[in-house]
PDB file of C-alpha atoms and ligand atoms in Angstrom:
ATOM      1  CA  MET A   1      76.121 144.571 110.952  1.00  0.00           C
ATOM      2  CA  GLU A   2      72.498 144.983 109.838  1.00  0.00           C
ATOM      3  CA  PHE A   3      72.103 146.208 106.272  1.00  0.00           C
ATOM      4  CA  ILE A   4      68.677 147.647 106.838  1.00  0.00           C
ATOM      5  CA  ASP A   5      67.071 149.454 109.719  1.00  0.00           C
ATOM      6  CA  PRO A   6      66.360 146.843 112.431  1.00  0.00           C
ATOM      7  CA  GLU A   7      62.749 148.011 112.635  1.00  0.00           C
ATOM      8  CA  LEU A   8      62.291 147.484 108.905  1.00  0.00           C
ATOM      9  CA  LEU A   9      63.901 144.073 109.221  1.00  0.00           C
ATOM     10  CA  ALA A  10      61.496 143.207 112.029  1.00  0.00           C
ATOM     11  CA  TYR A  11      58.647 144.453 109.820  1.00  0.00           C
ATOM     12  CA  CYS A  12      59.818 142.179 106.965  1.00  0.00           C
ATOM     13  CA  GLU A  13      60.038 139.214 109.318  1.00  0.00           C
ATOM     14  CA  TYR A  14      56.621 139.929 110.764  1.00  0.00           C
ATOM     15  CA  HIS A  15      55.184 139.941 107.248  1.00  0.00           C
ATOM     16  CA  THR A  16      56.909 136.696 106.264  1.00  0.00           C
ATOM     17  CA  SER A  17      54.919 133.443 106.485  1.00  0.00           C
ATOM     18  CA  GLU A  18      55.470 131.963 109.909  1.00  0.00           C
ATOM     19  CA  GLU A  19      58.028 129.249 110.531  1.00  0.00           C
ATOM     20  CA  ASP A  20      56.411 125.900 111.175  1.00  0.00           C
ATOM     21  CA  ALA A  21      56.987 123.870 114.345  1.00  0.00           C
ATOM     22  CA  LEU A  22      59.912 121.902 112.868  1.00  0.00           C
ATOM     23  CA  LEU A  23      61.865 124.975 111.741  1.00  0.00           C
ATOM     24  CA  LYS A  24      61.252 126.596 115.135  1.00  0.00           C
ATOM     25  CA  LYS A  25      62.559 123.464 116.813  1.00  0.00           C
ATOM     26  CA  ILE A  26      65.684 123.447 114.615  1.00  0.00           C
ATOM     27  CA  VAL A  27      66.383 127.065 115.612  1.00  0.00           C
ATOM     28  CA  ARG A  28      65.845 126.242 119.309  1.00  0.00           C
ATOM     29  CA  GLU A  29      68.051 123.157 119.269  1.00  0.00           C
ATOM     30  CA  THR A  30      70.741 124.885 117.234  1.00  0.00           C
ATOM     31  CA  GLN A  31      70.841 127.721 119.749  1.00  0.00           C
ATOM     32  CA  ALA A  32      70.875 125.357 122.703  1.00  0.00           C
ATOM     33  CA  LYS A  33      73.313 122.714 121.484  1.00  0.00           C
ATOM     34  CA  VAL A  34      75.419 123.830 118.540  1.00  0.00           C
ATOM     35  CA  LEU A  35      78.416 126.109 118.158  1.00  0.00           C
ATOM     36  CA  MET A  36      77.979 129.343 116.214  1.00  0.00           C
ATOM     37  CA  PRO A  37      74.165 129.330 115.989  1.00  0.00           C
ATOM     38  CA  ARG A  38      74.331 132.577 114.051  1.00  0.00           C
ATOM     39  CA  MET A  39      75.184 130.531 110.972  1.00  0.00           C
ATOM     40  CA  ILE A  40      71.621 129.227 110.647  1.00  0.00           C
ATOM     41  CA  SER A  41      69.628 130.762 107.779  1.00  0.00           C
ATOM     42  CA  GLY A  42      66.636 131.564 109.971  1.00  0.00           C
ATOM     43  CA  HIS A  43      63.102 132.712 109.339  1.00  0.00           C
ATOM     44  CA  LEU A  44      63.424 135.422 106.664  1.00  0.00           C
ATOM     45  CA  GLN A  45      66.202 133.891 104.581  1.00  0.00           C
ATOM     46  CA  GLY A  46      64.755 130.397 104.940  1.00  0.00           C
ATOM     47  CA  LYS A  47      61.407 131.488 103.550  1.00  0.00           C
ATOM     48  CA  ILE A  48      63.084 133.398 100.720  1.00  0.00           C
ATOM     49  CA  LEU A  49      65.064 130.269  99.790  1.00  0.00           C
ATOM     50  CA  GLU A  50      61.887 128.203  99.933  1.00  0.00           C
ATOM     51  CA  LEU A  51      60.060 130.661  97.671  1.00  0.00           C
ATOM     52  CA  PHE A  52      62.960 130.772  95.176  1.00  0.00           C
ATOM     53  CA  VAL A  53      62.952 127.014  94.959  1.00  0.00           C
ATOM     54  CA  LYS A  54      59.183 126.928  94.557  1.00  0.00           C
ATOM     55  CA  MET A  55      59.560 129.319  91.610  1.00  0.00           C
ATOM     56  CA  LEU A  56      62.331 127.221  90.038  1.00  0.00           C
ATOM     57  CA  ARG A  57      60.994 123.743  90.811  1.00  0.00           C
ATOM     58  CA  PRO A  58      64.444 122.178  90.355  1.00  0.00           C
ATOM     59  CA  ASN A  59      65.006 118.455  89.955  1.00  0.00           C
ATOM     60  CA  THR A  60      68.348 118.525  91.700  1.00  0.00           C
ATOM     61  CA  ILE A  61      69.648 120.953  94.291  1.00  0.00           C
ATOM     62  CA  LEU A  62      73.178 120.794  95.645  1.00  0.00           C
ATOM     63  CA  GLU A  63      73.702 122.464  99.016  1.00  0.00           C
ATOM     64  CA  ILE A  64      77.279 122.961 100.204  1.00  0.00           C
ATOM     65  CA  GLY A  65      77.116 123.463 103.982  1.00  0.00           C
ATOM     66  CA  THR A  66      74.174 121.688 105.677  1.00  0.00           C
ATOM     67  CA  TYR A  67      74.883 122.785 109.263  1.00  0.00           C
ATOM     68  CA  THR A  68      71.716 121.889 111.214  1.00  0.00           C
ATOM     69  CA  GLY A  69      69.542 121.400 108.138  1.00  0.00           C
ATOM     70  CA  TYR A  70      67.443 124.564 108.270  1.00  0.00           C
ATOM     71  CA  SER A  71      68.155 125.875 104.763  1.00  0.00           C
ATOM     72  CA  GLY A  72      68.145 122.354 103.346  1.00  0.00           C
ATOM     73  CA  ILE A  73      64.646 121.637 104.605  1.00  0.00           C
ATOM     74  CA  CYS A  74      63.403 125.006 103.344  1.00  0.00           C
ATOM     75  CA  MET A  75      64.793 124.268  99.895  1.00  0.00           C
ATOM     76  CA  ALA A  76      63.698 120.616  99.795  1.00  0.00           C
ATOM     77  CA  ARG A  77      60.135 121.829 100.268  1.00  0.00           C
ATOM     78  CA  GLY A  78      60.259 123.370  96.793  1.00  0.00           C
ATOM     79  CA  LEU A  79      61.707 120.433  94.873  1.00  0.00           C
ATOM     80  CA  ALA A  80      59.964 119.155  91.789  1.00  0.00           C
ATOM     81  CA  GLU A  81      58.093 115.892  92.277  1.00  0.00           C
ATOM     82  CA  GLY A  82      60.704 113.148  92.536  1.00  0.00           C
ATOM     83  CA  GLY A  83      63.455 115.755  92.803  1.00  0.00           C
ATOM     84  CA  LYS A  84      66.336 115.533  95.232  1.00  0.00           C
ATOM     85  CA  LEU A  85      68.498 117.655  97.460  1.00  0.00           C
ATOM     86  CA  ILE A  86      72.110 116.625  97.891  1.00  0.00           C
ATOM     87  CA  THR A  87      73.507 118.374 100.954  1.00  0.00           C
ATOM     88  CA  LEU A  88      77.126 118.221 102.094  1.00  0.00           C
ATOM     89  CA  ASP A  89      78.813 118.968 105.394  1.00  0.00           C
ATOM     90  CA  ILE A  90      82.179 118.207 106.880  1.00  0.00           C
ATOM     91  CA  ASN A  91      80.946 118.253 110.489  1.00  0.00           C
ATOM     92  CA  ASP A  92      79.906 114.722 111.413  1.00  0.00           C
ATOM     93  CA  GLU A  93      79.152 115.705 115.024  1.00  0.00           C
ATOM     94  CA  LEU A  94      75.811 117.073 113.842  1.00  0.00           C
ATOM     95  CA  GLU A  95      74.850 113.989 111.857  1.00  0.00           C
ATOM     96  CA  THR A  96      72.408 112.335 114.278  1.00  0.00           C
ATOM     97  CA  MET A  97      70.602 115.570 115.009  1.00  0.00           C
ATOM     98  CA  VAL A  98      70.366 116.553 111.349  1.00  0.00           C
ATOM     99  CA  ARG A  99      69.190 113.147 110.174  1.00  0.00           C
ATOM    100  CA  GLY A 100      66.477 113.363 112.842  1.00  0.00           C
ATOM    101  CA  PHE A 101      65.312 116.725 111.488  1.00  0.00           C
ATOM    102  CA  PHE A 102      65.280 115.385 107.921  1.00  0.00           C
ATOM    103  CA  GLU A 103      63.153 112.443 109.083  1.00  0.00           C
ATOM    104  CA  GLU A 104      60.742 114.791 110.822  1.00  0.00           C
ATOM    105  CA  SER A 105      60.450 116.919 107.698  1.00  0.00           C
ATOM    106  CA  GLY A 106      58.915 113.997 105.829  1.00  0.00           C
ATOM    107  CA  LEU A 107      61.386 114.667 103.006  1.00  0.00           C
ATOM    108  CA  ALA A 108      64.218 112.344 104.045  1.00  0.00           C
ATOM    109  CA  SER A 109      63.703 110.121 101.001  1.00  0.00           C
ATOM    110  CA  GLN A 110      64.470 113.128  98.793  1.00  0.00           C
ATOM    111  CA  ILE A 111      67.475 114.295 100.801  1.00  0.00           C
ATOM    112  CA  ASP A 112      70.912 112.811 100.141  1.00  0.00           C
ATOM    113  CA  TYR A 113      72.967 114.034 103.127  1.00  0.00           C
ATOM    114  CA  ARG A 114      76.659 113.315 102.792  1.00  0.00           C
ATOM    115  CA  LEU A 115      79.410 113.912 105.296  1.00  0.00           C
ATOM    116  CA  GLY A 116      82.885 114.846 104.228  1.00  0.00           C
ATOM    117  CA  ASN A 117      84.849 117.627 102.631  1.00  0.00           C
ATOM    118  CA  ALA A 118      82.754 119.135  99.829  1.00  0.00           C
ATOM    119  CA  LEU A 119      85.936 119.649  97.814  1.00  0.00           C
ATOM    120  CA  ASP A 120      86.348 115.858  97.706  1.00  0.00           C
ATOM    121  CA  ILE A 121      82.679 114.951  97.307  1.00  0.00           C
ATOM    122  CA  ILE A 122      81.599 117.315  94.519  1.00  0.00           C
ATOM    123  CA  PRO A 123      83.916 115.832  91.853  1.00  0.00           C
ATOM    124  CA  SER A 124      82.262 112.445  92.479  1.00  0.00           C
ATOM    125  CA  LEU A 125      78.759 113.837  91.883  1.00  0.00           C
ATOM    126  CA  GLU A 126      77.458 113.558  88.393  1.00  0.00           C
ATOM    127  CA  GLY A 127      74.974 116.418  88.209  1.00  0.00           C
ATOM    128  CA  PRO A 128      73.295 118.174  86.543  1.00  0.00           C
ATOM    129  CA  PHE A 129      72.503 120.569  89.379  1.00  0.00           C
ATOM    130  CA  ASP A 130      69.625 122.934  88.626  1.00  0.00           C
ATOM    131  CA  LEU A 131      70.304 124.933  91.773  1.00  0.00           C
ATOM    132  CA  VAL A 132      73.439 125.147  93.898  1.00  0.00           C
ATOM    133  CA  PHE A 133      73.480 126.848  97.300  1.00  0.00           C
ATOM    134  CA  ILE A 134      77.034 127.620  98.399  1.00  0.00           C
ATOM    135  CA  ASP A 135      77.156 128.202 102.154  1.00  0.00           C
ATOM    136  CA  ALA A 136      80.209 126.368 103.544  1.00  0.00           C
ATOM    137  CA  ASP A 137      83.674 127.738 104.376  1.00  0.00           C
ATOM    138  CA  LYS A 138      84.146 131.093 102.680  1.00  0.00           C
ATOM    139  CA  PHE A 139      87.755 130.340 101.795  1.00  0.00           C
ATOM    140  CA  ASN A 140      86.659 127.774  99.198  1.00  0.00           C
ATOM    141  CA  TYR A 141      83.734 129.604  97.550  1.00  0.00           C
ATOM    142  CA  SER A 142      85.613 130.054  94.264  1.00  0.00           C
ATOM    143  CA  SER A 143      86.643 126.398  94.227  1.00  0.00           C
ATOM    144  CA  TYR A 144      83.061 125.283  94.823  1.00  0.00           C
ATOM    145  CA  TYR A 145      81.904 127.507  91.993  1.00  0.00           C
ATOM    146  CA  ASP A 146      84.522 126.046  89.647  1.00  0.00           C
ATOM    147  CA  LEU A 147      83.561 122.513  90.641  1.00  0.00           C
ATOM    148  CA  VAL A 148      79.840 122.967  89.955  1.00  0.00           C
ATOM    149  CA  ILE A 149      79.489 125.403  87.075  1.00  0.00           C
ATOM    150  CA  ASP A 150      80.222 122.882  84.320  1.00  0.00           C
ATOM    151  CA  LYS A 151      77.701 120.504  85.858  1.00  0.00           C
ATOM    152  CA  MET A 152      74.864 123.015  85.590  1.00  0.00           C
ATOM    153  CA  PRO A 153      72.435 123.431  82.697  1.00  0.00           C
ATOM    154  CA  SER A 154      71.707 126.696  80.955  1.00  0.00           C
ATOM    155  CA  GLY A 155      69.261 128.472  83.283  1.00  0.00           C
ATOM    156  CA  GLY A 156      70.778 126.804  86.342  1.00  0.00           C
ATOM    157  CA  ILE A 157      71.094 129.052  89.389  1.00  0.00           C
ATOM    158  CA  VAL A 158      73.941 129.452  91.856  1.00  0.00           C
ATOM    159  CA  LEU A 159      73.096 131.115  95.163  1.00  0.00           C
ATOM    160  CA  ALA A 160      76.004 131.951  97.458  1.00  0.00           C
ATOM    161  CA  ASP A 161      75.393 133.162 100.997  1.00  0.00           C
ATOM    162  CA  ASN A 162      77.265 135.725 103.110  1.00  0.00           C
ATOM    163  CA  VAL A 163      78.836 137.502 100.143  1.00  0.00           C
ATOM    164  CA  LEU A 164      78.679 140.901 101.907  1.00  0.00           C
ATOM    165  CA  TRP A 165      80.484 139.333 104.879  1.00  0.00           C
ATOM    166  CA  SER A 166      79.060 141.666 107.544  1.00  0.00           C
ATOM    167  CA  GLY A 167      80.092 144.629 105.370  1.00  0.00           C
ATOM    168  CA  LYS A 168      83.775 143.649 105.332  1.00  0.00           C
ATOM    169  CA  VAL A 169      83.736 143.699 101.526  1.00  0.00           C
ATOM    170  CA  LEU A 170      83.841 147.506 101.683  1.00  0.00           C
ATOM    171  CA  PRO A 171      87.161 149.353 102.034  1.00  0.00           C
ATOM    172  CA  GLU A 172      86.345 150.831 105.467  1.00  0.00           C
ATOM    173  CA  GLY A 173      85.589 147.388 106.802  1.00  0.00           C
ATOM    174  CA  ARG A 174      88.733 146.010 105.255  1.00  0.00           C
ATOM    175  CA  LYS A 175      91.448 147.329 107.548  1.00  0.00           C
ATOM    176  CA  LYS A 176      92.460 143.830 108.504  1.00  0.00           C
ATOM    177  CA  LEU A 177      92.131 141.838 105.303  1.00  0.00           C
ATOM    178  CA  ASP A 178      91.717 138.328 106.627  1.00  0.00           C
ATOM    179  CA  LYS A 179      91.772 135.271 104.388  1.00  0.00           C
ATOM    180  CA  ASP A 180      88.010 134.786 104.345  1.00  0.00           C
ATOM    181  CA  THR A 181      87.324 138.393 103.371  1.00  0.00           C
ATOM    182  CA  GLU A 182      89.894 138.141 100.604  1.00  0.00           C
ATOM    183  CA  ALA A 183      88.271 134.929  99.385  1.00  0.00           C
ATOM    184  CA  ILE A 184      84.801 136.517  99.322  1.00  0.00           C
ATOM    185  CA  LEU A 185      86.141 139.526  97.415  1.00  0.00           C
ATOM    186  CA  ASP A 186      87.806 137.209  94.881  1.00  0.00           C
ATOM    187  CA  PHE A 187      84.636 135.160  94.545  1.00  0.00           C
ATOM    188  CA  ASN A 188      82.350 138.154  93.971  1.00  0.00           C
ATOM    189  CA  ARG A 189      84.781 139.560  91.385  1.00  0.00           C
ATOM    190  CA  LYS A 190      85.154 136.211  89.662  1.00  0.00           C
ATOM    191  CA  VAL A 191      81.419 135.639  89.244  1.00  0.00           C
ATOM    192  CA  HIS A 192      80.868 139.223  88.135  1.00  0.00           C
ATOM    193  CA  GLN A 193      83.522 138.803  85.434  1.00  0.00           C
ATOM    194  CA  ASP A 194      82.427 135.328  84.328  1.00  0.00           C
ATOM    195  CA  SER A 195      80.864 135.605  80.860  1.00  0.00           C
ATOM    196  CA  ARG A 196      79.109 132.247  81.348  1.00  0.00           C
ATOM    197  CA  VAL A 197      76.645 133.761  83.836  1.00  0.00           C
ATOM    198  CA  GLU A 198      74.485 136.802  84.545  1.00  0.00           C
ATOM    199  CA  ASN A 199      74.390 137.790  88.190  1.00  0.00           C
ATOM    200  CA  SER A 200      73.340 140.124  90.958  1.00  0.00           C
ATOM    201  CA  ILE A 201      73.846 140.439  94.706  1.00  0.00           C
ATOM    202  CA  LEU A 202      70.736 140.530  96.841  1.00  0.00           C
ATOM    203  CA  PRO A 203      71.276 142.558 100.015  1.00  0.00           C
ATOM    204  CA  ILE A 204      69.318 140.022 102.052  1.00  0.00           C
ATOM    205  CA  ARG A 205      70.671 139.317 105.542  1.00  0.00           C
ATOM    206  CA  ASP A 206      74.446 138.907 104.951  1.00  0.00           C
ATOM    207  CA  GLY A 207      74.134 139.137 101.147  1.00  0.00           C
ATOM    208  CA  ILE A 208      73.145 136.430  98.667  1.00  0.00           C
ATOM    209  CA  LEU A 209      74.864 136.314  95.302  1.00  0.00           C
ATOM    210  CA  MET A 210      72.656 134.970  92.536  1.00  0.00           C
ATOM    211  CA  ALA A 211      74.128 133.828  89.239  1.00  0.00           C
ATOM    212  CA  ARG A 212      72.217 132.307  86.338  1.00  0.00           C
ATOM    213  CA  LYS A 213      74.073 130.228  83.816  1.00  0.00           C
ATOM    214  CA  LEU A 214      73.535 131.503  80.279  1.00  0.00           C
TER     215      LEU A 214
HETATM  216  N1  LIG B 301      73.287 126.309 105.181  1.00  0.00           N
HETATM  217  C1  LIG B 301      73.159 126.337 106.637  1.00  0.00           C
HETATM  218  C2  LIG B 301      74.347 126.984 107.310  1.00  0.00           C
HETATM  219  C3  LIG B 301      75.690 126.425 106.897  1.00  0.00           C
HETATM  220  S1  LIG B 301      76.966 126.916 108.030  1.00  0.00           S
HETATM  221  C4  LIG B 301      71.930 127.159 106.991  1.00  0.00           C
HETATM  222  O1  LIG B 301      71.682 128.131 106.303  1.00  0.00           O
HETATM  223  O2  LIG B 301      71.239 126.854 107.966  1.00  0.00           O
HETATM  224  C5  LIG B 301      78.405 126.343 107.215  1.00  0.00           C
HETATM  225  C6  LIG B 301      78.612 124.832 107.248  1.00  0.00           C
HETATM  226  O3  LIG B 301      79.648 124.526 106.317  1.00  0.00           O
HETATM  227  C7  LIG B 301      79.064 124.287 108.604  1.00  0.00           C
HETATM  228  O4  LIG B 301      78.141 123.328 109.079  1.00  0.00           O
HETATM  229  C8  LIG B 301      80.420 123.626 108.299  1.00  0.00           C
HETATM  230  O5  LIG B 301      80.634 122.398 108.968  1.00  0.00           O
HETATM  231  C9  LIG B 301      80.328 123.381 106.783  1.00  0.00           C
HETATM  232  N2  LIG B 301      81.629 123.272 106.106  1.00  0.00           N
HETATM  233  C10 LIG B 301      82.741 124.026 106.317  1.00  0.00           C
HETATM  234  N3  LIG B 301      83.737 123.607 105.511  1.00  0.00           N
HETATM  235  C11 LIG B 301      83.242 122.577 104.765  1.00  0.00           C
HETATM  236  C12 LIG B 301      83.799 121.727 103.756  1.00  0.00           C
HETATM  237  N4  LIG B 301      85.046 121.868 103.334  1.00  0.00           N
HETATM  238  N5  LIG B 301      82.997 120.775 103.215  1.00  0.00           N
HETATM  239  C13 LIG B 301      81.711 120.639 103.624  1.00  0.00           C
HETATM  240  N6  LIG B 301      81.155 121.413 104.585  1.00  0.00           N
HETATM  241  C14 LIG B 301      81.893 122.365 105.140  1.00  0.00           C
HETATM  242 CA1  LIG B 302      75.198 131.303 105.651  1.00  0.00          CA
END
């Protein structure tokens, strides 16, 4: 489901700074070699993430769900000097490819890429995280939020991707309430009701929830 007119979306993409050769290559290789290439952030969302991070200049970013590294590289480009991106993924089949992309980005020394279940890894991370991008399995979004929120400073930002879940958050899309949809609904409600944060949902691509810790 597209949330805006496809022609307007194409217009937005056309008027978004071009992807560089590395990001184009990551898209190509993801489409050619990896399952579910639709999961990649892509041109528009990648640039938006990069611009957000350039506005925030965080010291530490935690990304939950690396996939093929596209969003991670976009975000790492906005880190403060000496800052780092910790990025987690459970899928070790992508490791060699992703490490190669991080090397090519010239930012590998600032990227701490860890393989394993984020639910196990996050408790071992000290923080503080200035920015957290939640983009792994939808079922655990609320758990990820609970695991990171106390490790974030006032002013810290949580971004969570796919919170409109192709429109399935709406009643008409909800005929079959699968587990992931239920989890997204619970997550959106939880953040909205959490008095520790102020938040909004950006209707970008599949929906990005933004919460700022008070
Ligand atoms: N952020 C990427 C896309 C992430 S796709 C981008 O925008 O380009 C979601 C990823 O979450 C997949 O690579 C999947 O392997 C990972 N994932 C799913 N469950 C996970 C878990 N429990 N711990 C860590 N990663 C997980
Ligand atoms: Ca996503």
